[in-house]
Amino acid sequence: MKYVFEINMKVRDYECDLQGIVNNANYQHYIEHTRHEFLSSLGVSFARLHDEGIDPVVARLNMAFKTPLRSGDEFVSKLYIKKEGIKYVFYQDIFRLPDMKPVIKATVETVCIINGRLGDSEIFNNIFSPYFCN
């Protein structure tokens, strides 16, 4: 995989369920945080975009769970991105550290609402173009 961004994180106690593993919903938080940090690293501000009438939103999300994480586990969240029509598709994988065992594989399709209408974002096209994988 040609990852273009990664971030290390650690499981917090309150993210685990009664079985002692990370609750499934928290993985969505992890991958969203990864996308937001990727955007932040590119100088993108969600607040500024919203003020300009541009709102990126998740249109579809698919996660395949491979290995559960437990409290205190450290992990790395990685992503790469493709453009499909007006969609920006983020391929996101999480690996447990230090053994790099796959935890989840996710695909997140995002679109932009521009001034209240679904549209293609020239801003994102320009920002993401160096990172698009074929």
PDB file of C-alpha atoms in Angstrom:
ATOM      1  CA  MET A   1       0.000   0.000   0.000  1.00  0.00           C
ATOM      2  CA  LYS A   2       1.141   3.512  -0.727  1.00  0.00           C
ATOM      3  CA  TYR A   3       0.158   5.290   2.480  1.00  0.00           C
ATOM      4  CA  VAL A   4       0.408   9.077   2.433  1.00  0.00           C
ATOM      5  CA  PHE A   5      -0.240   9.755   6.121  1.00  0.00           C
ATOM      6  CA  GLU A   6      -0.002   7.939   9.433  1.00  0.00           C
ATOM      7  CA  ILE A   7      -0.480   8.733  13.096  1.00  0.00           C
ATOM      8  CA  ASN A   8       0.276   6.745  16.252  1.00  0.00           C
ATOM      9  CA  MET A   9      -2.351   6.461  18.991  1.00  0.00           C
ATOM     10  CA  LYS A  10      -3.030   4.549  22.199  1.00  0.00           C
ATOM     11  CA  VAL A  11      -6.231   2.868  23.450  1.00  0.00           C
ATOM     12  CA  ARG A  12      -7.779   4.518  26.505  1.00  0.00           C
ATOM     13  CA  ASP A  13      -9.594   2.472  29.167  1.00  0.00           C
ATOM     14  CA  TYR A  14     -12.996   4.041  28.554  1.00  0.00           C
ATOM     15  CA  GLU A  15     -12.937   2.983  24.880  1.00  0.00           C
ATOM     16  CA  CYS A  16     -13.251  -0.693  25.842  1.00  0.00           C
ATOM     17  CA  ASP A  17     -16.412  -2.712  26.378  1.00  0.00           C
ATOM     18  CA  LEU A  18     -17.194  -5.464  28.912  1.00  0.00           C
ATOM     19  CA  GLN A  19     -15.126  -7.997  26.956  1.00  0.00           C
ATOM     20  CA  GLY A  20     -12.065  -5.799  27.500  1.00  0.00           C
ATOM     21  CA  ILE A  21     -11.684  -4.935  23.827  1.00  0.00           C
ATOM     22  CA  VAL A  22     -12.200  -1.642  22.012  1.00  0.00           C
ATOM     23  CA  ASN A  23     -15.883  -1.090  21.289  1.00  0.00           C
ATOM     24  CA  ASN A  24     -16.509  -1.211  17.546  1.00  0.00           C
ATOM     25  CA  ALA A  25     -17.770   2.392  17.374  1.00  0.00           C
ATOM     26  CA  ASN A  26     -14.445   3.727  18.624  1.00  0.00           C
ATOM     27  CA  TYR A  27     -12.651   2.523  15.502  1.00  0.00           C
ATOM     28  CA  GLN A  28     -14.703   5.040  13.540  1.00  0.00           C
ATOM     29  CA  HIS A  29     -13.401   7.747  15.895  1.00  0.00           C
ATOM     30  CA  TYR A  30      -9.838   6.580  15.271  1.00  0.00           C
ATOM     31  CA  ILE A  31     -10.118   6.724  11.495  1.00  0.00           C
ATOM     32  CA  GLU A  32     -11.963  10.057  11.590  1.00  0.00           C
ATOM     33  CA  HIS A  33      -9.236  11.505  13.800  1.00  0.00           C
ATOM     34  CA  THR A  34      -6.676  10.239  11.280  1.00  0.00           C
ATOM     35  CA  ARG A  35      -8.450  11.997   8.381  1.00  0.00           C
ATOM     36  CA  HIS A  36      -8.753  15.211  10.378  1.00  0.00           C
ATOM     37  CA  GLU A  37      -5.065  15.139  11.307  1.00  0.00           C
ATOM     38  CA  PHE A  38      -4.184  14.497   7.655  1.00  0.00           C
ATOM     39  CA  LEU A  39      -6.221  17.549   6.636  1.00  0.00           C
ATOM     40  CA  SER A  40      -4.728  19.609   9.441  1.00  0.00           C
ATOM     41  CA  SER A  41      -1.219  18.649   8.270  1.00  0.00           C
ATOM     42  CA  LEU A  42      -2.181  20.130   4.883  1.00  0.00           C
ATOM     43  CA  GLY A  43      -3.379  23.376   6.479  1.00  0.00           C
ATOM     44  CA  VAL A  44      -7.084  22.646   6.018  1.00  0.00           C
ATOM     45  CA  SER A  45      -9.461  24.159   8.576  1.00  0.00           C
ATOM     46  CA  PHE A  46     -12.977  22.694   8.753  1.00  0.00           C
ATOM     47  CA  ALA A  47     -14.250  25.895  10.343  1.00  0.00           C
ATOM     48  CA  ARG A  48     -12.817  28.024   7.538  1.00  0.00           C
ATOM     49  CA  LEU A  49     -14.219  25.666   4.882  1.00  0.00           C
ATOM     50  CA  HIS A  50     -17.659  25.799   6.495  1.00  0.00           C
ATOM     51  CA  ASP A  51     -17.506  29.606   6.542  1.00  0.00           C
ATOM     52  CA  GLU A  52     -16.765  29.423   2.799  1.00  0.00           C
ATOM     53  CA  GLY A  53     -19.803  27.170   2.232  1.00  0.00           C
ATOM     54  CA  ILE A  54     -17.832  23.917   1.813  1.00  0.00           C
ATOM     55  CA  ASP A  55     -18.768  20.972   4.021  1.00  0.00           C
ATOM     56  CA  PRO A  56     -17.038  17.616   3.452  1.00  0.00           C
ATOM     57  CA  VAL A  57     -19.206  14.737   4.690  1.00  0.00           C
ATOM     58  CA  VAL A  58     -18.987  10.954   4.914  1.00  0.00           C
ATOM     59  CA  ALA A  59     -21.233   9.321   2.327  1.00  0.00           C
ATOM     60  CA  ARG A  60     -20.315   5.672   2.948  1.00  0.00           C
ATOM     61  CA  LEU A  61     -18.158   3.780   5.420  1.00  0.00           C
ATOM     62  CA  ASN A  62     -17.049   0.164   5.398  1.00  0.00           C
ATOM     63  CA  MET A  63     -14.918  -1.407   8.142  1.00  0.00           C
ATOM     64  CA  ALA A  64     -13.573  -4.958   8.320  1.00  0.00           C
ATOM     65  CA  PHE A  65     -12.453  -5.959  11.798  1.00  0.00           C
ATOM     66  CA  LYS A  66      -9.353  -8.173  11.918  1.00  0.00           C
ATOM     67  CA  THR A  67      -7.804  -8.148  15.424  1.00  0.00           C
ATOM     68  CA  PRO A  68      -9.239  -6.430  18.509  1.00  0.00           C
ATOM     69  CA  LEU A  69      -7.333  -3.795  20.414  1.00  0.00           C
ATOM     70  CA  ARG A  70      -7.249  -3.760  24.221  1.00  0.00           C
ATOM     71  CA  SER A  71      -6.713  -1.051  26.811  1.00  0.00           C
ATOM     72  CA  GLY A  72      -3.211   0.363  26.634  1.00  0.00           C
ATOM     73  CA  ASP A  73      -2.477  -1.044  23.172  1.00  0.00           C
ATOM     74  CA  GLU A  74      -0.578   1.284  20.904  1.00  0.00           C
ATOM     75  CA  PHE A  75      -1.417   1.369  17.222  1.00  0.00           C
ATOM     76  CA  VAL A  76      -0.726   3.200  14.001  1.00  0.00           C
ATOM     77  CA  SER A  77      -3.510   4.472  11.759  1.00  0.00           C
ATOM     78  CA  LYS A  78      -2.577   4.910   8.087  1.00  0.00           C
ATOM     79  CA  LEU A  79      -4.365   6.192   5.015  1.00  0.00           C
ATOM     80  CA  TYR A  80      -4.153   6.746   1.310  1.00  0.00           C
ATOM     81  CA  ILE A  81      -6.656   8.486  -0.942  1.00  0.00           C
ATOM     82  CA  LYS A  82      -8.194   8.098  -4.391  1.00  0.00           C
ATOM     83  CA  LYS A  83     -10.566  10.298  -6.393  1.00  0.00           C
ATOM     84  CA  GLU A  84     -13.605   8.613  -7.964  1.00  0.00           C
ATOM     85  CA  GLY A  85     -15.872  11.090  -9.734  1.00  0.00           C
ATOM     86  CA  ILE A  86     -16.840  13.640  -7.111  1.00  0.00           C
ATOM     87  CA  LYS A  87     -15.952  11.267  -4.253  1.00  0.00           C
ATOM     88  CA  TYR A  88     -12.742  11.260  -2.260  1.00  0.00           C
ATOM     89  CA  VAL A  89     -12.171   7.686  -1.129  1.00  0.00           C
ATOM     90  CA  PHE A  90      -9.959   7.204   1.898  1.00  0.00           C
ATOM     91  CA  TYR A  91      -8.462   3.752   2.393  1.00  0.00           C
ATOM     92  CA  GLN A  92      -7.592   3.480   6.047  1.00  0.00           C
ATOM     93  CA  ASP A  93      -5.842   0.695   7.906  1.00  0.00           C
ATOM     94  CA  ILE A  94      -4.991   0.340  11.573  1.00  0.00           C
ATOM     95  CA  PHE A  95      -2.137  -1.862  12.770  1.00  0.00           C
ATOM     96  CA  ARG A  96      -1.312  -2.863  16.341  1.00  0.00           C
ATOM     97  CA  LEU A  97       2.154  -1.905  17.529  1.00  0.00           C
ATOM     98  CA  PRO A  98       4.778  -3.181  17.726  1.00  0.00           C
ATOM     99  CA  ASP A  99       3.867  -6.362  15.797  1.00  0.00           C
ATOM    100  CA  MET A 100       1.975  -4.529  12.983  1.00  0.00           C
ATOM    101  CA  LYS A 101      -0.891  -7.014  13.195  1.00  0.00           C
ATOM    102  CA  PRO A 102      -3.847  -5.728  11.100  1.00  0.00           C
ATOM    103  CA  VAL A 103      -6.663  -4.398  13.301  1.00  0.00           C
ATOM    104  CA  ILE A 104      -9.138  -2.938  10.800  1.00  0.00           C
ATOM    105  CA  LYS A 105      -9.337  -2.183   7.110  1.00  0.00           C
ATOM    106  CA  ALA A 106     -11.721   0.645   6.258  1.00  0.00           C
ATOM    107  CA  THR A 107     -12.920   2.476   3.191  1.00  0.00           C
ATOM    108  CA  VAL A 108     -14.486   5.896   3.686  1.00  0.00           C
ATOM    109  CA  GLU A 109     -16.203   7.660   0.802  1.00  0.00           C
ATOM    110  CA  THR A 110     -16.553  11.406   1.302  1.00  0.00           C
ATOM    111  CA  VAL A 111     -18.265  14.070  -0.760  1.00  0.00           C
ATOM    112  CA  CYS A 112     -18.544  17.845  -0.519  1.00  0.00           C
ATOM    113  CA  ILE A 113     -21.648  19.892   0.014  1.00  0.00           C
ATOM    114  CA  ILE A 114     -20.912  23.282  -1.522  1.00  0.00           C
ATOM    115  CA  ASN A 115     -23.328  26.065  -0.642  1.00  0.00           C
ATOM    116  CA  GLY A 116     -25.953  23.450   0.182  1.00  0.00           C
ATOM    117  CA  ARG A 117     -25.494  21.348  -2.962  1.00  0.00           C
ATOM    118  CA  LEU A 118     -23.501  18.238  -3.740  1.00  0.00           C
ATOM    119  CA  GLY A 119     -20.516  19.239  -5.862  1.00  0.00           C
ATOM    120  CA  ASP A 120     -16.910  18.788  -6.863  1.00  0.00           C
ATOM    121  CA  SER A 121     -14.506  20.758  -4.674  1.00  0.00           C
ATOM    122  CA  GLU A 122     -11.738  22.531  -6.551  1.00  0.00           C
ATOM    123  CA  ILE A 123     -10.085  23.296  -3.217  1.00  0.00           C
ATOM    124  CA  PHE A 124      -9.862  19.602  -2.266  1.00  0.00           C
ATOM    125  CA  ASN A 125      -8.877  18.599  -5.803  1.00  0.00           C
ATOM    126  CA  ASN A 126      -5.911  20.976  -5.586  1.00  0.00           C
ATOM    127  CA  ILE A 127      -4.950  20.060  -2.015  1.00  0.00           C
ATOM    128  CA  PHE A 128      -5.247  16.292  -2.506  1.00  0.00           C
ATOM    129  CA  SER A 129      -3.897  15.944  -6.067  1.00  0.00           C
ATOM    130  CA  PRO A 130      -0.287  15.244  -4.968  1.00  0.00           C
ATOM    131  CA  TYR A 131      -1.610  12.406  -2.749  1.00  0.00           C
ATOM    132  CA  PHE A 132      -4.049  10.632  -5.093  1.00  0.00           C
ATOM    133  CA  CYS A 133      -3.143   6.996  -5.678  1.00  0.00           C
ATOM    134  CA  ASN A 134      -4.075   5.318  -8.939  1.00  0.00           C
TER     135      ASN A 134
END
